[in-house]
Amino acid sequence: MGRGRGDAKSISLYVRNLGLDVMPDQVRELFQKHGHVKDVYLPKDFHTKQPRGFAYVEFLTEDDALEAMESLNGIDFQGRQITVAWAEGNRKSGVDMMRQDEARTNWRRDSGYSRRSDDRRHDDRYDDRRHDDRRYDDRRYDDRRYDDRR
């Protein structure tokens, strides 16, 4: 059984700490010295479309992936020390990332997370108490007679 994205035929490595200007061909060139690379994927942020600083490298055989992981883990690549490990879970599409982001946003909203620490759901448009206040007056200040103020 292969490791990686949940597919028995998929053998993928997760590569962390890549520079944001690294191209897939550069990653492929580094890893193909250790075996046949089937695919290189550099995820981008769904909203900004900027690279996220990590990659998935898929190999045809587990032996090639293992050799690459053992040889390349911790090396300096373009001025950064990279970490190489077995990839876990399925590779997410842009739509999956958007759903994950929406779920995170909904959790914040539903859990009461808010910048306002006071009652965030308070809305005085529906507060009937303000109409019961004797000081409340529908007339504008300018419409009041000066006699009422004495």
Backbone as ProteinMPNN parsed JSONL, in Angstrom:
{"seq_chain_A": "MGRGRGDAKSISLYVRNLGLDVMPDQVRELFQKHGHVKDVYLPKDFHTKQPRGFAYVEFLTEDDALEAMESLNGIDFQGRQITVAWAEGNRKSGVDMMRQDEARTNWRRDSGYSRRSDDRRHDDRYDDRRHDDRRYDDRRYDDRRYDDRR", "coords_chain_A": {"N_chain_A": [[0.848, -1.179, 0.0], [0.548, 2.203, -0.812], [1.892, 5.351, 0.336], [0.623, 8.599, 1.214], [-1.672, 10.578, -0.525], [-4.004, 9.185, 0.212], [-4.699, 7.482, -1.817], [-4.061, 4.269, -2.985], [-2.101, 3.96, -4.907], [-0.67, 6.246, -4.818], [2.244, 7.85, -3.87], [3.431, 10.115, -1.966], [5.413, 12.936, -0.979], [5.762, 15.432, 1.496], [6.879, 18.668, 1.407], [8.346, 21.128, 3.249], [8.937, 24.625, 4.053], [9.738, 25.987, 1.743], [10.955, 28.543, -0.437], [9.011, 31.407, -1.386], [9.237, 32.015, -4.024], [9.913, 29.78, -5.428], [9.765, 27.507, -8.124], [7.731, 24.899, -9.632], [9.232, 23.272, -11.436], [11.833, 23.543, -10.484], [11.719, 22.248, -8.03], [11.034, 19.699, -8.928], [13.364, 19.05, -10.381], [15.242, 18.861, -8.296], [14.244, 16.643, -6.817], [13.994, 14.53, -8.665], [16.427, 13.369, -8.978], [16.518, 11.266, -7.319], [14.713, 9.381, -8.069], [11.852, 8.446, -10.127], [9.774, 11.114, -10.642], [6.418, 11.678, -10.41], [4.575, 13.803, -10.119], [4.54, 17.271, -9.203], [3.366, 19.512, -6.894], [2.613, 22.731, -5.938], [0.896, 24.303, -3.631], [-1.312, 27.145, -3.663], [-2.428, 30.101, -1.989], [-5.903, 30.415, -1.609], [-7.296, 32.859, -1.804], [-5.386, 34.963, -2.247], [-3.772, 33.967, -4.198], [-1.094, 33.502, -3.959], [1.983, 31.663, -3.487], [2.245, 29.12, -0.924], [4.452, 28.175, 0.382], [5.096, 25.486, 0.611], [5.246, 22.084, -0.695], [4.005, 19.261, -2.575], [5.35, 16.243, -3.535], [5.064, 13.732, -5.779], [5.837, 10.342, -6.202], [6.612, 7.453, -8.279], [7.331, 5.044, -7.106], [7.531, 3.685, -3.795], [10.043, 3.165, -2.752], [11.722, 4.947, -4.148], [10.691, 7.372, -3.21], [11.23, 7.146, -0.474], [14.042, 7.106, -0.517], [14.532, 9.696, -1.519], [13.404, 11.248, 0.532], [15.046, 10.578, 2.73], [17.501, 11.495, 1.804], [17.147, 14.223, 1.227], [15.899, 15.546, 3.32], [16.22, 18.192, 5.504], [18.212, 19.504, 4.083], [19.861, 22.386, 2.581], [18.082, 24.363, 0.468], [17.995, 26.606, -1.988], [18.735, 28.608, -0.167], [17.222, 28.023, 2.088], [16.39, 25.827, 4.776], [14.996, 22.844, 4.124], [12.232, 20.685, 4.989], [11.396, 17.336, 4.701], [8.842, 15.006, 4.494], [6.589, 12.176, 4.83], [3.624, 12.597, 3.013], [0.381, 13.256, 4.276], [-3.053, 12.324, 4.171], [-5.523, 13.464, 1.753], [-4.803, 15.294, -1.256], [-5.767, 18.622, -1.445], [-8.163, 20.423, -3.326], [-8.666, 23.686, -4.863], [-11.294, 24.391, -4.31], [-11.827, 22.793, -2.097], [-10.101, 23.997, -0.248], [-11.294, 26.495, -0.076], [-13.738, 25.809, 1.089], [-12.797, 24.868, 3.545], [-11.77, 27.235, 4.593], [-14.146, 28.722, 4.76], [-15.51, 27.178, 6.643], [-13.915, 27.591, 8.866], [-14.367, 30.329, 9.248], [-17.139, 30.303, 9.748], [-17.129, 28.857, 12.136], [-15.928, 30.695, 13.87], [-17.885, 32.687, 13.884], [-20.173, 31.304, 14.84], [-19.323, 30.42, 17.318], [-19.241, 32.56, 18.941], [-17.066, 34.124, 18.784], [-15.716, 37.279, 18.535], [-14.827, 40.668, 17.768], [-15.94, 42.53, 19.367], [-16.385, 42.611, 22.749], [-18.549, 42.936, 24.329], [-22.125, 42.417, 24.378], [-22.606, 40.973, 21.438], [-24.767, 40.543, 19.875], [-26.63, 42.368, 20.414], [-29.087, 44.605, 19.504], [-30.329, 47.658, 19.251], [-32.499, 48.497, 17.808], [-34.638, 46.903, 18.19], [-35.224, 47.115, 20.79], [-37.508, 47.589, 23.114], [-37.566, 48.982, 25.451], [-36.56, 51.561, 25.238], [-38.636, 53.084, 24.282], [-40.337, 53.247, 26.38], [-39.279, 55.009, 28.1], [-39.629, 57.926, 29.955], [-38.287, 60.187, 29.366], [-37.922, 60.104, 26.717], [-38.608, 61.602, 23.677], [-40.452, 62.255, 20.856], [-40.351, 64.578, 19.424], [-38.16, 66.814, 17.78], [-35.304, 68.531, 19.091], [-35.217, 71.231, 18.347], [-37.879, 71.764, 17.875], [-39.089, 71.968, 20.264], [-40.811, 73.851, 22.695], [-39.726, 76.833, 24.233], [-40.892, 77.287, 26.613], [-41.273, 74.864, 27.84], [-38.857, 74.238, 28.935], [-38.439, 75.732, 31.225]], "CA_chain_A": [[0.0, 0.0, 0.0], [1.349, 3.415, -0.902], [1.663, 6.434, 1.296], [0.325, 9.858, 0.553], [-2.971, 11.223, -0.593], [-5.13, 8.296, 0.438], [-4.792, 6.597, -2.957], [-3.095, 3.184, -2.797], [-1.043, 4.095, -5.895], [-0.026, 7.536, -4.609], [3.339, 7.9, -2.914], [3.751, 11.543, -1.977], [6.181, 13.557, 0.087], [5.382, 16.798, 1.86], [8.113, 19.439, 1.502], [8.067, 22.4, 3.923], [9.91, 25.715, 4.137], [10.221, 26.422, 0.438], [10.823, 29.972, -0.7], [7.769, 31.737, -2.095], [9.522, 32.203, -5.445], [10.31, 28.487, -5.994], [8.906, 27.008, -9.211], [7.598, 23.434, -9.617], [10.327, 22.632, -12.173], [13.015, 23.53, -9.627], [11.495, 21.177, -7.055], [11.118, 18.442, -9.682], [14.771, 18.804, -10.69], [15.905, 18.426, -7.063], [13.768, 15.34, -6.356], [14.086, 13.453, -9.655], [17.737, 12.729, -8.843], [16.336, 10.12, -6.427], [13.711, 8.476, -8.62], [10.918, 9.02, -11.096], [8.768, 11.997, -10.045], [5.178, 11.669, -11.187], [3.921, 15.106, -10.066], [4.95, 18.245, -8.186], [2.259, 20.447, -6.671], [2.875, 23.813, -4.988], [-0.386, 24.952, -3.365], [-1.386, 28.602, -3.544], [-3.512, 30.614, -1.162], [-7.111, 30.515, -2.423], [-7.71, 34.248, -1.997], [-4.33, 35.837, -2.763], [-3.107, 33.256, -5.303], [0.344, 33.483, -3.687], [2.454, 30.362, -2.984], [2.126, 28.959, 0.521], [5.739, 27.809, 0.953], [5.301, 24.044, 0.731], [4.95, 21.346, -1.928], [3.8, 17.818, -2.554], [6.08, 15.593, -4.619], [4.543, 12.367, -5.918], [6.75, 9.401, -6.845], [6.01, 6.221, -8.784], [7.568, 3.939, -6.172], [7.789, 4.051, -2.405], [11.494, 3.132, -2.541], [12.274, 6.219, -4.631], [10.243, 8.428, -2.285], [11.983, 6.969, 0.767], [15.422, 7.556, -0.779], [14.509, 11.158, -1.631], [13.138, 11.807, 1.857], [16.242, 10.406, 3.564], [18.611, 12.281, 1.261], [16.882, 15.652, 1.098], [15.369, 16.136, 4.548], [17.156, 19.032, 6.249], [19.235, 20.161, 3.261], [19.656, 23.78, 2.219], [17.589, 24.501, -0.906], [17.81, 28.021, -2.312], [18.903, 29.435, 1.024], [16.307, 27.646, 3.168], [16.494, 24.433, 5.179], [13.689, 22.219, 3.867], [11.84, 19.486, 5.723], [10.714, 16.398, 3.815], [8.168, 13.951, 5.26], [5.492, 11.542, 4.106], [2.395, 13.388, 2.949], [-0.762, 12.581, 4.889], [-4.355, 12.794, 3.702], [-5.713, 13.726, 0.327], [-4.453, 16.612, -1.754], [-6.98, 19.427, -1.489], [-8.328, 21.322, -4.466], [-8.987, 25.057, -4.481], [-12.642, 24.406, -3.741], [-11.697, 22.232, -0.741], [-9.48, 25.015, 0.59], [-12.299, 27.535, 0.143], [-14.688, 25.265, 2.073], [-12.109, 24.831, 4.831], [-11.714, 28.621, 5.053], [-15.509, 29.102, 5.153], [-15.834, 26.471, 7.887], [-13.192, 28.293, 9.927], [-15.083, 31.588, 9.449], [-18.418, 29.979, 10.383], [-16.86, 28.475, 13.519], [-15.718, 31.921, 14.637], [-19.167, 33.365, 14.03], [-21.088, 30.505, 15.645], [-18.817, 30.192, 18.667], [-19.285, 33.799, 19.699], [-15.839, 34.872, 18.588], [-16.027, 38.595, 18.003], [-13.956, 41.739, 18.237], [-16.671, 43.197, 20.441], [-16.482, 41.704, 23.889], [-19.877, 43.068, 24.935], [-23.142, 41.615, 23.714], [-22.449, 41.212, 20.008], [-26.04, 40.386, 19.172], [-27.536, 43.417, 20.871], [-29.514, 45.511, 18.442], [-31.3, 48.507, 19.942], [-33.69, 48.771, 16.992], [-35.72, 46.069, 18.697], [-35.253, 47.289, 22.232], [-38.729, 48.336, 23.424], [-37.393, 49.782, 26.652], [-36.289, 52.967, 24.947], [-39.906, 53.767, 24.047], [-41.014, 53.409, 27.663], [-38.566, 56.019, 28.868], [-40.384, 59.185, 29.982], [-37.474, 61.254, 28.786], [-37.918, 59.955, 25.265], [-39.539, 62.543, 23.065], [-40.378, 62.148, 19.405], [-40.094, 65.882, 18.818], [-36.764, 67.24, 17.706], [-34.945, 69.552, 20.08], [-35.565, 72.553, 17.833], [-39.326, 71.919, 17.87], [-39.584, 72.127, 21.631], [-41.065, 75.235, 23.082], [-38.844, 77.285, 25.283], [-41.638, 77.276, 27.878], [-41.121, 73.538, 28.451], [-37.546, 74.127, 29.563], [-38.387, 76.527, 32.446]], "C_chain_A": [[0.894, 1.243, 0.0], [1.004, 4.411, 0.18], [1.246, 7.661, 0.509], [-1.14, 10.187, 0.59], [-4.156, 10.278, -0.458], [-5.324, 7.291, -0.686], [-3.706, 5.533, -2.805], [-1.917, 3.313, -3.763], [-0.246, 5.383, -5.698], [1.033, 7.446, -3.528], [3.859, 9.323, -2.936], [4.545, 11.958, -0.75], [5.692, 14.987, 0.269], [6.682, 17.559, 2.112], [7.776, 20.81, 2.076], [9.247, 23.352, 3.824], [10.538, 26.055, 2.793], [10.062, 27.933, 0.327], [9.563, 30.23, -1.523], [7.977, 31.943, -3.594], [9.955, 30.908, -6.137], [9.274, 28.034, -7.024], [8.832, 25.477, -9.148], [8.739, 22.715, -10.337], [11.602, 22.551, -11.335], [12.9, 22.425, -8.579], [11.619, 19.822, -7.737], [12.581, 18.079, -9.949], [15.532, 18.29, -9.467], [15.531, 16.983, -6.707], [13.965, 14.223, -7.379], [15.465, 12.806, -9.687], [17.63, 11.433, -8.029], [15.28, 9.145, -6.913], [12.768, 9.211, -9.561], [9.817, 9.808, -10.381], [7.559, 12.033, -10.967], [4.535, 13.063, -11.259], [4.528, 15.969, -8.968], [3.831, 19.269, -8.104], [2.649, 21.446, -5.592], [1.566, 24.556, -4.75], [-0.25, 26.468, -3.256], [-2.546, 28.97, -2.638], [-4.724, 30.859, -2.048], [-7.459, 31.962, -2.754], [-6.642, 35.106, -2.67], [-3.62, 35.259, -3.978], [-1.589, 33.242, -5.158], [0.743, 32.094, -3.19], [2.419, 30.323, -1.464], [3.41, 28.458, 1.171], [5.943, 26.326, 1.204], [4.882, 23.373, -0.564], [4.649, 19.889, -1.612], [4.526, 17.258, -3.769], [5.633, 14.143, -4.654], [5.521, 11.522, -6.725], [5.985, 8.187, -7.359], [6.203, 5.066, -7.811], [7.877, 4.471, -4.778], [9.282, 4.06, -2.116], [12.146, 4.431, -2.987], [11.918, 7.361, -3.686], [11.038, 8.348, -0.981], [13.426, 7.455, 0.604], [15.488, 9.085, -0.845], [14.312, 11.799, -0.258], [14.387, 11.729, 2.732], [17.398, 11.279, 3.097], [18.384, 13.785, 1.353], [16.342, 16.319, 2.367], [16.469, 16.912, 5.276], [18.214, 19.722, 5.408], [18.87, 21.628, 3.029], [19.255, 23.833, 0.746], [17.223, 25.965, -1.133], [17.805, 28.894, -1.054], [17.985, 29.12, 2.184], [16.474, 26.165, 3.494], [15.114, 23.797, 5.04], [13.493, 20.996, 4.751], [11.045, 18.61, 4.768], [10.14, 15.272, 4.663], [7.11, 13.304, 4.372], [4.273, 12.465, 4.138], [1.265, 12.573, 3.555], [-2.045, 13.169, 4.339], [-4.368, 13.031, 2.212], [-5.276, 15.136, -0.033], [-5.744, 17.395, -1.938], [-6.994, 20.302, -2.724], [-8.596, 22.73, -3.95], [-10.343, 25.166, -3.825], [-12.614, 23.847, -2.313], [-11.109, 23.262, 0.212], [-10.465, 26.134, 0.901], [-13.307, 27.067, 1.189], [-14.074, 25.238, 3.464], [-12.049, 26.24, 5.424], [-13.087, 29.088, 5.514], [-15.909, 28.434, 6.465], [-15.152, 27.152, 9.068], [-13.902, 29.599, 10.257], [-16.407, 31.342, 10.154], [-18.214, 29.582, 11.835], [-16.688, 29.718, 14.371], [-17.044, 32.612, 14.911], [-20.078, 32.611, 14.992], [-20.621, 30.321, 17.09], [-18.83, 31.456, 19.521], [-18.01, 34.604, 19.584], [-16.189, 36.2, 17.935], [-15.007, 39.594, 18.504], [-14.623, 42.498, 19.372], [-16.828, 42.227, 21.591], [-17.835, 41.826, 24.581], [-20.875, 42.241, 24.13], [-23.133, 41.9, 22.221], [-23.767, 41.122, 19.255], [-27.047, 41.458, 19.577], [-27.842, 44.358, 19.712], [-30.625, 46.386, 19.001], [-32.496, 48.883, 19.07], [-34.896, 48.002, 17.517], [-35.86, 46.161, 20.206], [-36.441, 48.183, 22.589], [-38.569, 49.23, 24.639], [-37.178, 51.259, 26.336], [-37.571, 53.752, 24.713], [-40.681, 53.992, 25.347], [-40.378, 54.506, 28.514], [-39.324, 57.348, 28.802], [-39.6, 60.328, 29.362], [-37.482, 61.206, 27.269], [-38.977, 60.868, 24.68], [-39.357, 62.47, 21.565], [-40.058, 63.483, 18.743], [-38.607, 66.181, 18.805], [-36.519, 68.36, 18.693], [-35.391, 70.931, 19.628], [-37.067, 72.807, 17.864], [-39.881, 72.165, 19.267], [-39.8, 73.615, 21.924], [-40.131, 75.607, 24.208], [-39.543, 77.267, 26.626], [-41.452, 75.935, 28.588], [-39.833, 73.412, 29.227], [-37.459, 74.893, 30.872], [-38.928, 75.806, 33.631]], "O_chain_A": [[1.879, 1.308, 0.735], [-0.031, 4.322, 0.841], [1.48, 7.758, -0.696], [-1.779, 10.083, 1.636], [-5.228, 10.572, -0.987], [-6.062, 6.322, -0.509], [-2.553, 5.863, -2.525], [-0.831, 2.818, -3.463], [0.77, 5.577, -6.366], [0.757, 7.02, -2.406], [4.633, 9.697, -3.817], [4.38, 11.421, 0.345], [5.27, 15.649, -0.678], [7.495, 17.143, 2.938], [7.016, 21.569, 1.475], [10.381, 22.956, 3.553], [11.725, 26.373, 2.715], [9.156, 28.523, 0.916], [9.111, 29.36, -2.267], [7.01, 32.036, -4.35], [10.326, 30.933, -7.31], [8.068, 28.165, -6.814], [9.762, 24.831, -8.665], [9.171, 21.653, -9.89], [12.367, 21.595, -11.463], [13.882, 21.746, -8.28], [12.232, 18.903, -7.195], [12.983, 16.931, -9.761], [16.365, 17.392, -9.582], [16.398, 16.191, -6.339], [14.094, 13.063, -6.988], [15.652, 11.791, -10.359], [18.542, 10.606, -8.048], [14.984, 8.169, -6.223], [12.871, 10.421, -9.761], [9.031, 9.247, -9.617], [7.664, 12.372, -12.146], [4.018, 13.464, -12.302], [4.973, 15.464, -7.937], [3.403, 19.823, -9.116], [2.978, 21.062, -4.47], [1.162, 25.363, -5.586], [0.774, 26.995, -2.821], [-3.527, 28.234, -2.536], [-4.596, 31.446, -3.123], [-7.874, 32.255, -3.875], [-6.954, 35.891, -3.566], [-2.941, 35.983, -4.706], [-0.876, 32.996, -6.131], [-0.057, 31.416, -2.545], [2.547, 31.351, -0.799], [3.462, 28.326, 2.393], [6.86, 25.94, 1.928], [4.252, 23.989, -1.423], [4.985, 19.368, -0.549], [4.343, 17.734, -4.889], [5.801, 13.409, -3.68], [5.977, 11.93, -7.793], [4.86, 7.922, -6.935], [5.334, 4.2, -7.699], [8.416, 5.566, -4.616], [9.749, 4.874, -1.319], [13.016, 4.962, -2.297], [12.754, 8.218, -3.399], [11.467, 9.372, -0.45], [13.962, 8.132, 1.481], [16.402, 9.692, -0.287], [14.977, 12.78, 0.073], [14.745, 12.701, 3.399], [18.189, 11.75, 3.914], [19.337, 14.541, 1.539], [16.338, 17.546, 2.461], [17.514, 16.358, 5.618], [19.041, 20.456, 5.95], [17.735, 22.048, 3.249], [20.01, 23.394, -0.121], [16.273, 26.485, -0.549], [16.979, 29.794, -0.906], [17.959, 29.86, 3.168], [16.676, 25.346, 2.597], [14.178, 24.165, 5.75], [14.451, 20.363, 5.196], [10.125, 19.086, 4.101], [10.854, 14.655, 5.453], [6.779, 13.818, 3.304], [3.943, 13.037, 5.177], [1.195, 11.357, 3.376], [-2.122, 14.368, 4.07], [-3.376, 12.83, 1.511], [-5.368, 16.056, 0.78], [-6.703, 16.891, -2.521], [-5.968, 20.853, -3.121], [-8.736, 22.941, -2.746], [-10.526, 25.943, -2.888], [-13.293, 24.365, -1.427], [-11.563, 23.389, 1.349], [-10.474, 26.664, 2.012], [-13.688, 27.834, 2.074], [-14.744, 25.546, 4.449], [-12.255, 26.417, 6.624], [-13.2, 29.77, 6.532], [-16.57, 29.049, 7.302], [-15.738, 27.276, 10.143], [-14.029, 29.947, 11.431], [-16.768, 32.089, 11.063], [-19.033, 29.927, 12.687], [-17.235, 29.799, 15.47], [-17.301, 33.067, 16.025], [-20.69, 33.221, 15.868], [-21.437, 30.093, 17.983], [-18.467, 31.417, 20.697], [-17.878, 35.653, 20.214], [-16.871, 36.242, 16.912], [-14.391, 39.389, 19.55], [-13.945, 43.047, 20.24], [-17.356, 41.13, 21.411], [-18.233, 40.936, 25.332], [-20.475, 41.444, 23.281], [-23.602, 42.952, 21.786], [-23.866, 41.579, 18.116], [-28.191, 41.442, 19.123], [-26.936, 44.84, 19.032], [-31.743, 45.913, 19.204], [-33.422, 49.531, 19.557], [-36.04, 48.408, 17.309], [-36.555, 45.35, 20.818], [-36.388, 49.397, 22.39], [-39.364, 50.149, 24.836], [-37.588, 52.118, 27.116], [-37.596, 54.964, 24.924], [-41.578, 54.833, 25.4], [-40.923, 54.874, 29.555], [-39.625, 57.837, 27.713], [-40.173, 61.312, 28.893], [-37.088, 62.169, 26.611], [-40.115, 60.893, 25.148], [-38.244, 62.606, 21.059], [-39.55, 63.514, 17.622], [-37.888, 65.824, 19.738], [-37.452, 69.062, 19.082], [-35.891, 71.717, 20.432], [-37.488, 73.964, 17.877], [-41.045, 72.538, 19.412], [-39.066, 74.486, 21.457], [-39.79, 74.77, 25.044], [-38.888, 77.235, 27.668], [-41.473, 75.884, 29.818], [-39.727, 72.552, 30.101], [-36.474, 74.724, 31.591], [-38.948, 76.355, 34.732]]}, "name": "protein", "num_of_chains": 1, "seq": "MGRGRGDAKSISLYVRNLGLDVMPDQVRELFQKHGHVKDVYLPKDFHTKQPRGFAYVEFLTEDDALEAMESLNGIDFQGRQITVAWAEGNRKSGVDMMRQDEARTNWRRDSGYSRRSDDRRHDDRYDDRRHDDRRYDDRRYDDRRYDDRR"}
